[in-house]
Coordinates of C-alpha atoms and ligand atoms in Angstrom, one line a residue:
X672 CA 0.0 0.0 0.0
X673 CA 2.7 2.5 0.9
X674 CA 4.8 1.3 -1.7
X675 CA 1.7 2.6 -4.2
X676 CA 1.4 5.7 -2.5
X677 CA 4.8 6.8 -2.7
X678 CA 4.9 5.5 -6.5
X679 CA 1.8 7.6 -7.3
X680 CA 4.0 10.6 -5.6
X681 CA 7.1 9.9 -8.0
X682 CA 4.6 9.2 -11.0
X683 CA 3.2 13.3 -9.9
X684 CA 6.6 14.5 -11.4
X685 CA 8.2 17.9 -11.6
X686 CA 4.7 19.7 -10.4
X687 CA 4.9 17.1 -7.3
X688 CA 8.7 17.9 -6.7
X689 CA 7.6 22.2 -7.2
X690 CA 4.5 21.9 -4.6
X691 CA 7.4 20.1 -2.3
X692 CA 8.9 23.7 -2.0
X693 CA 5.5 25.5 -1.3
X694 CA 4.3 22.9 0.8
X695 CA 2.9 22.5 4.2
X696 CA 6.4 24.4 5.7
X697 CA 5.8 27.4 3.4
X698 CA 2.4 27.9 5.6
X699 CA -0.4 26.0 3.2
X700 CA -2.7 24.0 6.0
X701 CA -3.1 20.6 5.7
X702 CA -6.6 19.3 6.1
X703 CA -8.8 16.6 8.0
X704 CA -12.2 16.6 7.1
X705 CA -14.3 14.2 9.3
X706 CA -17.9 13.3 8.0
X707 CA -20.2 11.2 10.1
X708 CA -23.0 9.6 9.1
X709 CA -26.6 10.5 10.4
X710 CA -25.2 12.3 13.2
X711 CA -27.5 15.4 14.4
X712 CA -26.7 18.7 15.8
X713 CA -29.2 17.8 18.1
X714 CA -26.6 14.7 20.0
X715 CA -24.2 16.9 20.8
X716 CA -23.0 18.7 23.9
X717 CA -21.2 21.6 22.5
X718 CA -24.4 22.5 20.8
X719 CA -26.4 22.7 23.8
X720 CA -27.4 18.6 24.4
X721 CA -27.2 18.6 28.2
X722 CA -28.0 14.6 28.6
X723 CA -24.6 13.4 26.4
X724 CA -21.1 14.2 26.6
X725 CA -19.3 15.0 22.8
X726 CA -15.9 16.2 24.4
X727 CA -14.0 15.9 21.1
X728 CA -16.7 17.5 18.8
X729 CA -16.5 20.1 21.0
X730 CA -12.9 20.7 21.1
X731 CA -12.7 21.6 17.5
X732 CA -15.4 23.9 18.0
X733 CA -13.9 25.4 21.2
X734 CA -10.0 25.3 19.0
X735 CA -12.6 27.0 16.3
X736 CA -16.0 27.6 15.1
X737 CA -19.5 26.3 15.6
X738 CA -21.9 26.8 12.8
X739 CA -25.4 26.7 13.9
X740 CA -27.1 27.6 10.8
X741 CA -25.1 25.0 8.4
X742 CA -27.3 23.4 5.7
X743 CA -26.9 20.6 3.4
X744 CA -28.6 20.9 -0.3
X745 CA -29.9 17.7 -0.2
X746 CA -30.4 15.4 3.0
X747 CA -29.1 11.8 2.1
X748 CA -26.2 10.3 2.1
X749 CA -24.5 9.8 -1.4
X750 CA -25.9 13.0 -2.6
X751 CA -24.4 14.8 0.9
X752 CA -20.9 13.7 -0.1
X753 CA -21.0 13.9 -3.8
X754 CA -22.1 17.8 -3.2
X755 CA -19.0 18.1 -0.9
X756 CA -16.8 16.3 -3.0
X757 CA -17.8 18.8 -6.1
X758 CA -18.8 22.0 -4.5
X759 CA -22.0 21.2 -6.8
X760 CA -25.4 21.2 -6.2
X761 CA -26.7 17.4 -7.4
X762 CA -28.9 18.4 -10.4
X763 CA -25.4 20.1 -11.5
X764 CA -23.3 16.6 -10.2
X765 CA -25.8 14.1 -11.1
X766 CA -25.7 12.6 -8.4
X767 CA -29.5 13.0 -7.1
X768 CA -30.7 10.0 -5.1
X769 CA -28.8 7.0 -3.5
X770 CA -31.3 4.6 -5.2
X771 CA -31.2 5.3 -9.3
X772 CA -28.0 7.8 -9.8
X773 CA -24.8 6.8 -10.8
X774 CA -21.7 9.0 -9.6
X775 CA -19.4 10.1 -12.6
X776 CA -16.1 9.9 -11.0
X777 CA -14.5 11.9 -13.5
X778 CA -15.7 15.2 -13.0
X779 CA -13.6 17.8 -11.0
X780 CA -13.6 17.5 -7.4
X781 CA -11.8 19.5 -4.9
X782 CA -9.4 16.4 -4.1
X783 CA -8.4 17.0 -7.6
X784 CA -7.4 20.4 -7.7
X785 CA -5.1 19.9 -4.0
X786 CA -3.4 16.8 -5.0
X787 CA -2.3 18.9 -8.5
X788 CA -1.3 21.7 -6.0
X789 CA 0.7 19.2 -4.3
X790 CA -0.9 18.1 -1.6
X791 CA -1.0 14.4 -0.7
X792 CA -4.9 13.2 -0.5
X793 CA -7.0 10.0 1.0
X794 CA -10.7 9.4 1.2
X795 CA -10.7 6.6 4.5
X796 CA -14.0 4.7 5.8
X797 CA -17.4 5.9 4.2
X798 CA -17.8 7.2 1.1
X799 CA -21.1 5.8 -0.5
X800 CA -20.7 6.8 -4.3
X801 CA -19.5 3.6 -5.5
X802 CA -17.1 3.3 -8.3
X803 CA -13.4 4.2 -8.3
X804 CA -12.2 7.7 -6.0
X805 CA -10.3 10.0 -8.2
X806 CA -8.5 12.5 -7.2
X807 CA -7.0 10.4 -4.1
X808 CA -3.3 9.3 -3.4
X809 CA -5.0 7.0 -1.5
X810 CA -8.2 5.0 -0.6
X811 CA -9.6 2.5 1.6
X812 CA -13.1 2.7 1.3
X813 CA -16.2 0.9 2.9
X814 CA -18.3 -0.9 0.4
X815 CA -21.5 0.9 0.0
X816 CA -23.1 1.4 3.6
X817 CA -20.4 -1.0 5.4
X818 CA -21.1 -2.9 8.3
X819 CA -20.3 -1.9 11.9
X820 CA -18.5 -5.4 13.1
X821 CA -15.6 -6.5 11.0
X822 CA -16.3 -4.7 8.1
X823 CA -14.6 -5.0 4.5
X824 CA -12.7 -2.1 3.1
X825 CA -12.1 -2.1 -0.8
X826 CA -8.4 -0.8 -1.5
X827 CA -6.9 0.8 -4.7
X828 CA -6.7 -2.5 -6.0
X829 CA -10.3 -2.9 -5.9
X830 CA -10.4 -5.8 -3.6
X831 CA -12.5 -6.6 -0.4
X832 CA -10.5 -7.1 2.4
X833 CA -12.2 -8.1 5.7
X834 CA -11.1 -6.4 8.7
X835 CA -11.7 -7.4 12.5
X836 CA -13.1 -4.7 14.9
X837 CA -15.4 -2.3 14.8
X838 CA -16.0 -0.1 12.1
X839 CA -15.4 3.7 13.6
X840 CA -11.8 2.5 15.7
X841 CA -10.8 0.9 12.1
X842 CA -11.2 3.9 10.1
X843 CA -8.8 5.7 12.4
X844 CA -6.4 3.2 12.4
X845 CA -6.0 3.0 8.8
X846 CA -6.3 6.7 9.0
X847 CA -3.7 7.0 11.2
X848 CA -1.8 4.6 9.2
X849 CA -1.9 6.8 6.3
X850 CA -0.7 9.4 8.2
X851 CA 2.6 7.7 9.7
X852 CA 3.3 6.7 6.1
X853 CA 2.6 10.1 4.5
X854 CA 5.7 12.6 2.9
X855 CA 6.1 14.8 6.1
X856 CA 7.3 17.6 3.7
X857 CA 4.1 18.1 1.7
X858 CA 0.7 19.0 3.3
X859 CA -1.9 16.7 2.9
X860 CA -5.6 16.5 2.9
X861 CA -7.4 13.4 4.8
X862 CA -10.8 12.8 4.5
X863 CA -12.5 10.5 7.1
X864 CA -16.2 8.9 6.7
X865 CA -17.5 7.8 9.4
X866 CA -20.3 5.0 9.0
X867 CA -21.3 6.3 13.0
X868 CA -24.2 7.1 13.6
X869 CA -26.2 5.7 11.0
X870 CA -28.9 3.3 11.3
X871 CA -28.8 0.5 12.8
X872 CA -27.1 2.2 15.1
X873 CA -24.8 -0.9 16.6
X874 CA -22.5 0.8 19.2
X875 CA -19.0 -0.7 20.0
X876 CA -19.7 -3.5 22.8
X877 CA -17.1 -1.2 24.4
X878 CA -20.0 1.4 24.8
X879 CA -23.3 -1.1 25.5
X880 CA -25.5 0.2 28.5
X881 CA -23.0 3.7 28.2
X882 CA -26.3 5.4 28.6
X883 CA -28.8 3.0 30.5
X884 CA -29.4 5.9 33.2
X885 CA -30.7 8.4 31.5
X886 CA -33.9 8.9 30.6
X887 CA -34.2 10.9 27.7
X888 CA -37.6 13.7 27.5
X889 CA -39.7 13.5 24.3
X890 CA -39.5 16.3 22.3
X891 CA -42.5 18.4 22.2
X892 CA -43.8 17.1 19.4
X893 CA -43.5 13.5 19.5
X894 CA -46.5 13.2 18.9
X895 CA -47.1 15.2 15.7
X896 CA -50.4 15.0 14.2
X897 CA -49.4 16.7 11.1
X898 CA -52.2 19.2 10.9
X899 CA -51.5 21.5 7.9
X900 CA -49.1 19.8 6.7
X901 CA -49.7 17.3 4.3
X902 CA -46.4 16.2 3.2
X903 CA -45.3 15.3 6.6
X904 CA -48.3 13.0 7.2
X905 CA -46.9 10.7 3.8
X906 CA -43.9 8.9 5.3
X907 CA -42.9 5.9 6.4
X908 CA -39.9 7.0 9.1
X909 CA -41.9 6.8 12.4
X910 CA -40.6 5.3 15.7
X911 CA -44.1 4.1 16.3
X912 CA -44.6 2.1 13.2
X913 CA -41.5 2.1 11.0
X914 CA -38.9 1.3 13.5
X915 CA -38.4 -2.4 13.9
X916 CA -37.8 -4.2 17.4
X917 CA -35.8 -6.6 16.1
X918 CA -34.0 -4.9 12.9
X919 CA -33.2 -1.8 14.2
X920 CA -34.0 -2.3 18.1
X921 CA -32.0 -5.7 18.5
X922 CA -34.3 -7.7 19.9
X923 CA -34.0 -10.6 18.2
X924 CA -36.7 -12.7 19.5
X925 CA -39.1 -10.4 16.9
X926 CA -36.4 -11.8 13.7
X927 CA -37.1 -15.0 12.4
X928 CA -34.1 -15.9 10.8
X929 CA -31.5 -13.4 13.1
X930 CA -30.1 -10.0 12.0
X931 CA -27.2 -9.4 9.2
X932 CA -25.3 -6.9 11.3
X933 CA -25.5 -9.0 14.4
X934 CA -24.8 -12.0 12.5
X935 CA -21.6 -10.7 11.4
X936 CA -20.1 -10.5 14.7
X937 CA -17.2 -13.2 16.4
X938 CA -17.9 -15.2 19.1
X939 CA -16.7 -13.0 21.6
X940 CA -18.5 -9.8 20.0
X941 CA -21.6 -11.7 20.2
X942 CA -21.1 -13.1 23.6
X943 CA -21.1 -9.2 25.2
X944 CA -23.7 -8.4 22.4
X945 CA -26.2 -11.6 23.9
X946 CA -25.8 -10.3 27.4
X947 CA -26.5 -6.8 27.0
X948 CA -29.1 -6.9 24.9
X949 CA -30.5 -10.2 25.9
X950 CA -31.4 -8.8 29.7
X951 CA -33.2 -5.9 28.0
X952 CA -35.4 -8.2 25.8
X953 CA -36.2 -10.8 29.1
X954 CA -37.2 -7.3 30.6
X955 CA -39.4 -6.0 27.7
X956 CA -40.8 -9.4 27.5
X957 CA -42.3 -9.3 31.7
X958 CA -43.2 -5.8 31.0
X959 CA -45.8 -6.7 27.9
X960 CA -46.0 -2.7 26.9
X961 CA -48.8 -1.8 24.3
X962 CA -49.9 1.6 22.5
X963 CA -47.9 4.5 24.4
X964 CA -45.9 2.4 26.2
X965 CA -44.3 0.7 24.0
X966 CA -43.7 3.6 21.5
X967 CA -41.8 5.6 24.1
X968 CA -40.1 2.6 25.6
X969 CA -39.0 2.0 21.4
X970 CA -37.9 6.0 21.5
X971 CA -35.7 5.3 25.0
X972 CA -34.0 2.1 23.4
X973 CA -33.3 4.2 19.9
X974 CA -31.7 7.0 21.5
X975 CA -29.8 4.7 24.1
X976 CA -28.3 2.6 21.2
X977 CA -27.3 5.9 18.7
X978 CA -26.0 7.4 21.6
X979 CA -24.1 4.8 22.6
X980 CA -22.7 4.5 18.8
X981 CA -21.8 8.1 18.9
X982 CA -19.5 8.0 22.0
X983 CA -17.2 6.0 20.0
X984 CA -17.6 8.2 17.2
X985 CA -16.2 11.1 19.5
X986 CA -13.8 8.7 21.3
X987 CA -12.4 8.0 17.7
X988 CA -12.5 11.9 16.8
X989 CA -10.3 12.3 19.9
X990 CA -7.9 10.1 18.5
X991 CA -7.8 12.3 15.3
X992 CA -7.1 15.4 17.5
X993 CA -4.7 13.8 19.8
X994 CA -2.6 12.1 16.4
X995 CA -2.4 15.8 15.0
X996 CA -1.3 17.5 18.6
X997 CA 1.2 14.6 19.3
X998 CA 2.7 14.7 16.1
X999 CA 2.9 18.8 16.1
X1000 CA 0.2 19.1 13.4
X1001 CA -2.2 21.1 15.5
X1002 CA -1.3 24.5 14.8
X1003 CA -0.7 23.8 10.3
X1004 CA -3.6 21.2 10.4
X1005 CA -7.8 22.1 9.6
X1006 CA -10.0 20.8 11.3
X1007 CA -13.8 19.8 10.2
X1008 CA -16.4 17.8 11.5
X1009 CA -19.3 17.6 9.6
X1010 CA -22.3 15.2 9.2
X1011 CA -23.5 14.3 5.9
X1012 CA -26.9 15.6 7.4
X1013 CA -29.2 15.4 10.0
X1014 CA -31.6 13.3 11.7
X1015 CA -34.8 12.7 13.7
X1016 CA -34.2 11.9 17.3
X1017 CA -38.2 11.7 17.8
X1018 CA -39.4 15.1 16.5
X1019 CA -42.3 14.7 14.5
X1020 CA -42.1 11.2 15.5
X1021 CA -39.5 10.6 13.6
X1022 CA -35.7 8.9 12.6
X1023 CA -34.4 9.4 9.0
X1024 CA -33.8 12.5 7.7
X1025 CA -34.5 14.1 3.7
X1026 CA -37.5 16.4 4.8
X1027 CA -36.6 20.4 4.4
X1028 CA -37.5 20.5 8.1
X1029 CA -35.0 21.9 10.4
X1030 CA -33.2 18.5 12.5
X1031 CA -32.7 17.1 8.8
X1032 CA -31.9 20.0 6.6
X1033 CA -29.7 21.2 9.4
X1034 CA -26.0 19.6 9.8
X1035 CA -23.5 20.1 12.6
X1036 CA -20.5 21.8 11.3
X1037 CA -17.6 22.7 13.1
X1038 CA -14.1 23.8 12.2
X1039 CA -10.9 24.9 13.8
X1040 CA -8.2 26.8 11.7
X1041 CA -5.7 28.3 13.3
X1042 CA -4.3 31.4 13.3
X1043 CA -7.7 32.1 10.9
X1044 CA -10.6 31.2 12.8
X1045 CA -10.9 32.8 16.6
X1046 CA -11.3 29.9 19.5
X1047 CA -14.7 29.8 20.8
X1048 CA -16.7 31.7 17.4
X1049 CA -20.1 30.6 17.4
X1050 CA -21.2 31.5 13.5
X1051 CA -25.0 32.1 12.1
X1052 CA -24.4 32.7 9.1
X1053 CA -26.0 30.3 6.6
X1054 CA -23.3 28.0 5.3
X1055 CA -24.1 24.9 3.4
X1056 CA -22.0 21.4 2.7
X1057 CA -21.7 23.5 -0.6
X1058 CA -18.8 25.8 0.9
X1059 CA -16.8 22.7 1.9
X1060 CA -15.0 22.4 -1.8
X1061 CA -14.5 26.0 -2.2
X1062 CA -13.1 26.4 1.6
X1063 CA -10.5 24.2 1.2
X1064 CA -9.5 25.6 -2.4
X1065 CA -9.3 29.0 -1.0
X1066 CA -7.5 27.7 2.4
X1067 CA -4.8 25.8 0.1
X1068 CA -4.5 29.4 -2.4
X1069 CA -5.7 27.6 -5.2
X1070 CA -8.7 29.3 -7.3
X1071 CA -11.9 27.2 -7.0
X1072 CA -13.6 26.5 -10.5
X1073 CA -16.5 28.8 -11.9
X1074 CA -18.5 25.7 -11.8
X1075 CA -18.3 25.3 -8.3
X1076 CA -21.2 26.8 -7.0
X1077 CA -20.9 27.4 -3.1
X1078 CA -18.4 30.0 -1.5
X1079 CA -15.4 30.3 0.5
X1080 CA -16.5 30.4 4.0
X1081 CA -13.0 32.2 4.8
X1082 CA -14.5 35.2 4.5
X1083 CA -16.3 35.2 7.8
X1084 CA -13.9 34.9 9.6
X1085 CA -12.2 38.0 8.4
X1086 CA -15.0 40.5 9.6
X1087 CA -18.0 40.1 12.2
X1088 CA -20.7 41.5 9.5
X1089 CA -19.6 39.4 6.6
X1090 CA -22.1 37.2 5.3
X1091 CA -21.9 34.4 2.3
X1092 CA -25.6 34.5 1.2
X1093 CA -29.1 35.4 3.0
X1094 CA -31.2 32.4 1.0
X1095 CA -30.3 28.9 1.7
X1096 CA -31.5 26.7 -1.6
X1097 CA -32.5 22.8 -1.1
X1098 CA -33.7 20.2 -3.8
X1099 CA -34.4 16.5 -2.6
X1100 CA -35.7 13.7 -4.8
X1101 CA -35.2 10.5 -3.4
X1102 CA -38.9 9.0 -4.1
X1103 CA -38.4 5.8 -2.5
X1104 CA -37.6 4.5 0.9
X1105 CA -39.2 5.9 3.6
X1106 CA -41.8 7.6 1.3
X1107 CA -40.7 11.0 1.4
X1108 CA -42.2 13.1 -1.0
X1109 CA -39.1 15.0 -3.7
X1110 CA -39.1 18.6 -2.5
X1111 CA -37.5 21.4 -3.1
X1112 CA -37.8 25.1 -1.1
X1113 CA -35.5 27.8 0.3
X1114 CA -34.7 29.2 3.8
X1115 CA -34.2 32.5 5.2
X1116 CA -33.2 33.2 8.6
X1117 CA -37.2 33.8 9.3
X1118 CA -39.0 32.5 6.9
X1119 CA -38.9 28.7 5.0
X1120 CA -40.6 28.3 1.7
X1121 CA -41.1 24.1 0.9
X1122 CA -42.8 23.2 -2.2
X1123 CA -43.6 19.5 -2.6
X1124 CA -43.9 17.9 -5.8
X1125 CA -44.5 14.6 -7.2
X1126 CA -45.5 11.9 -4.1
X1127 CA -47.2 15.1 -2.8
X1128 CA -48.4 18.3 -4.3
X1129 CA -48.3 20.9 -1.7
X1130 CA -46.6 24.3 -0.4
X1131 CA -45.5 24.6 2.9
X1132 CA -44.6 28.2 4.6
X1133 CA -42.8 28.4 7.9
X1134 CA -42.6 31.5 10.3
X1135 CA -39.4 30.4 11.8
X1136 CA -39.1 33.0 14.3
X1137 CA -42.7 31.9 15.8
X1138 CA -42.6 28.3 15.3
X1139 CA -39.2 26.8 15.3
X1140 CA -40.7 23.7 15.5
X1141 CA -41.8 23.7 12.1
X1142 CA -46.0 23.2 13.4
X1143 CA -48.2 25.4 11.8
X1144 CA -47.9 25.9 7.5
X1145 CA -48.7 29.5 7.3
X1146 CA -48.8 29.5 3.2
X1147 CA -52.1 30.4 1.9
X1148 CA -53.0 32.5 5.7
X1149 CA -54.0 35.9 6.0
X1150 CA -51.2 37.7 6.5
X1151 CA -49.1 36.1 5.0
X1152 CA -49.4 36.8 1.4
X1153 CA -46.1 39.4 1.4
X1154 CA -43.5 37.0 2.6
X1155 CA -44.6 34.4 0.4
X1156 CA -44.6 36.4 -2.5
X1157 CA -40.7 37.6 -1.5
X1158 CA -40.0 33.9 -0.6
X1159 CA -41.2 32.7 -3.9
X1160 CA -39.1 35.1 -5.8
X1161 CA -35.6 34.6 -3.6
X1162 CA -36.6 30.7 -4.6
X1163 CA -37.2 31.9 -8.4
X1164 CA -33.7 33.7 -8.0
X1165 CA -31.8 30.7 -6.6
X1166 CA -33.5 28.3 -8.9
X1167 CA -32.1 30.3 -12.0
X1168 CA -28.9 31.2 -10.3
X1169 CA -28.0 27.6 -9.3
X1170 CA -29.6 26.6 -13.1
X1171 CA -31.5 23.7 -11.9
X1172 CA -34.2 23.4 -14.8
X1173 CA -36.2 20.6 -13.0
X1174 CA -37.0 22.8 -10.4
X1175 CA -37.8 25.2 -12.8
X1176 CA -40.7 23.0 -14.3
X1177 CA -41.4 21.6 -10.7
X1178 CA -42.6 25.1 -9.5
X1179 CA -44.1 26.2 -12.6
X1180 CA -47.0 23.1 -12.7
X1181 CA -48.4 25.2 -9.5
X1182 CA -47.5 28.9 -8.8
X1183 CA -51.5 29.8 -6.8
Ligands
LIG118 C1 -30.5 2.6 4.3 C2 -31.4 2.6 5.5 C3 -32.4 3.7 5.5 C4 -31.7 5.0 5.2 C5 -30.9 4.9 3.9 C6 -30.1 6.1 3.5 N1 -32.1 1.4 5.5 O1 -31.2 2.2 3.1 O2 -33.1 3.8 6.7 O3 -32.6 6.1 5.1 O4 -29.9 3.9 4.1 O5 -29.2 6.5 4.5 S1 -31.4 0.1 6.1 O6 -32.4 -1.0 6.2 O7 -30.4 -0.3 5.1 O8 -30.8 0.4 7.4 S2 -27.9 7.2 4.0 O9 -27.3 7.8 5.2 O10 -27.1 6.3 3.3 O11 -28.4 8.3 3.1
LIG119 CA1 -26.5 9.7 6.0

């Protein structure tokens, strides 16, 4: 593997040997960008979750920034990455749904553009675009979703190799690993997908019963109705009746033939795994819980288990922070932590993600740069995973493509009133599992405009400032006919700006 690496180095040539001068000693950062998986603002501490502990998240924030108004373009996994991978929106990447596109590996990317400027690049853990990484010195990437207990990786070579342990402490070895071997005289950029925290949320047996005491509150609106809002009603992503006791829950009395991810797992794996989770299912079993009960007794197991799957996440994170600090990195090194979006911890009733609505749409984002970014800056401004590509281009001195179409979020950190855009644009159009309608809309710091198309033909209006909660649709009220005129022209705007011609026709078959 190193052998490869350092050939792919040689093979770079004279613009390799020319970037050796500028490199990471002539002042250009290097880079860690850390994506997890499913992971929501909402479950972590430095972002105001009082019941769990993220102490590593919320070091880089502390070293750095926390965002709280960063937005992804399109909530879902492949479509996540491939839009911070390109800088593109995915009607401009093609890259629209994890179920039907195909990513075309070929087009620029922001790997592409450091590696020619002479940094040394690897994509490690989750990816989820299949196909071959360009752009990367190195890869060893999880097959599609992965599996949490001794996953396979597939190397440059293109073959599956099986790996013992779980997933998140094997993506920072091998990590960590690419790091030791590196060329300590050229910066490099490491990229580092996490499969944490996404479903079926299967925590390290290092972390079962981590959070067994707590009792975690509903949120508010658990128990969502859906009144005036159509959309929300047509989905199939509720604890109550989506979420599975034995699939996702692990009790495996309710699976006939066993589950795959459990199945997976050695005898000693499976030993801790019986115990733990085999006490909680003779308990559930004397309780007999129906209707209410059992719901909320589903919500306390769901939270316990992605909870549990995010403290090694963090732990893992740590490990990141304490490689770069030990190895005097810290101070040339960026830091960002991203998720590819967010999730449902119960509002609305809910896991999954892909709705416009705030916990999905939303992301946790935070970054530490130093010498650039202040310690302790809380940011919110609206950034998107758009900005991702262009940041590091701009960070690195290398000019980011006209086609990229987010922005260097550098600039806020030059001057308190800078801002990168007032409208946030989204476009989902997964129409598949977990029946959410396509949607498209666009956000304001007040104001959120959702027009569903397709599964469901509606508008949705959102007085932010009133109902954070995302409750009451306000489009068609008295009252309200102003700010949705102005929120239907800002989308007009960004739909023309961004060029996306589906939207185009989408919002023209019903403009009451
Ligand atoms: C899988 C999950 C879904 C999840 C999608 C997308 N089902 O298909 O619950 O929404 O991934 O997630 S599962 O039965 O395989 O667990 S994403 O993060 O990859 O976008
Ligand atoms: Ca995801």
């Amino acid at each position: 593997k190193i052998k490869l690496l350092i050939g792919v180095l040689v093979a770079f040539g004279s613009q390799g040997a020319e970037a050796q001068s500028t490199g990471a000693r002539a002042g250009r950062p290097n880079i860690v960008v850390i994506i997890s998986d499913d992971h929501a603002f909402q479950a972590i501490s430095a972002y105001g979750n009082k019941l769990v502990k993220t102490p590593n998240i919320d070091r880089i924030a502390r070293n750095g920034v926390r965002f709280d108004k960063a937005y992804v373009t399109n909530s879902i996994c492949g479509p996540s990455r491939a839009v911070i991978l390109t800088g593109k929106y995915s009607h401009k990447n093609g890259f629209k749904d994890n179920e039907t596109s195909k990513f075309d590996h070929g087009q620029d990317n922001f790997a592409k553009h450091l590696r020619a400027g002479g940094y040394q690049t690897a994509w490690i853990g989750k990816m989820h675009l299949a196909g071959q990484p360009q752009g990367f010195d190195f890869y060893n990437i999880l097959p599609d979703q992965g599996s949490y207990y001794n996953p396979e990786f597939i190397g440059m070579d293109g073959r599956l190799i099986k790996k013992e342990g779980y997933v998140t402490n094997l993506i920072e070895d091998i990590s960590e690993e690419w790091l030791d071997a590196r060329d300590p005289d050229k910066p490099f950029c490491l990229v580092i997908g996490h499969k944490a925290t996404h479903r079926t949320w299967l925590p390290d047996t290092a972390d079962f019963g981590r959070y067994d005491s707590v009792d975690f509150p509903l949120p508010p609106n658990f128990y969502d109705e859906y009144r005036t809002r159509a959309a929300a009603a047509v989905q199939d992503m509720s604890i109550d009746k989506t979420m599975q006791m034995g699939y996702d829950l692990k009790m495996l009395s309710y699976s006939k033939k066993g589950e795959p991810s459990v199945n997976r797992m050695n005898a000693a794996q499976r030993a801790r795994f019986d115990a733990y989770y085999g006490a909680i299912e003779a308990d559930l079993q004397s309780k007999k819980l129906t209707g209410k009960a059992l719901v909320e007794w589903k919500y306390q197991r769901y939270l316990k288990d992605y909870y549990s799957t995010a403290a090694s996440l963090d732990r893992n994170i740590g490990r990141t922070l304490d490689y770069l600090e030990r190895h005097k990195l810290r101070d040339n090194t960026i830091v960002i932590y991203l998720s590819d979006q967010g999730f449902y911890l119960g509002e609305h009733g809910w896991f999954d993600k892909r709705f416009m609505y705030e916990e999905s749409f939303r992301t946790p984002l935070v970054m530490s740069y130093p010498g650039v970014i202040k310690p302790g800056t809380v940011s919110k401004q609206l950034v998107m995973n758009l900005d991702i590509a262009p940041t590091l281009l701009d960070a690195a001195g290398i000019a980011a493509p006209a086609e990229m179409q987010g922005k260097s979020m550098l600039p806020l950190f030059k001057s308190e009133a800078a801002e990168i855009r007032d409208a946030v644009y989204y476009h989902y159009y997964e129409n598949g599992e977990h029946s959410v309608s396509p949607h498209l809309g666009v956000s304001t710091k007040d104001y959120k405009l959702i027009r569903f198309y397709n599964r469901v033909d509606s508008w949705e209006l959102f007085d932010l400032k009133r109902d954070p909660s995302e409750q009451v649709n306000v489009y068609g009220q008295t009252g309200y006919e102003t700010i949705s005129a102005r929120m239907k022209l800002i989308l007009r705007t960004l739909i023309r700006q961004f060029d996306d011609k589906d939207a185009e026709r989408n919002i023209n078959s019903d403009d009451k």
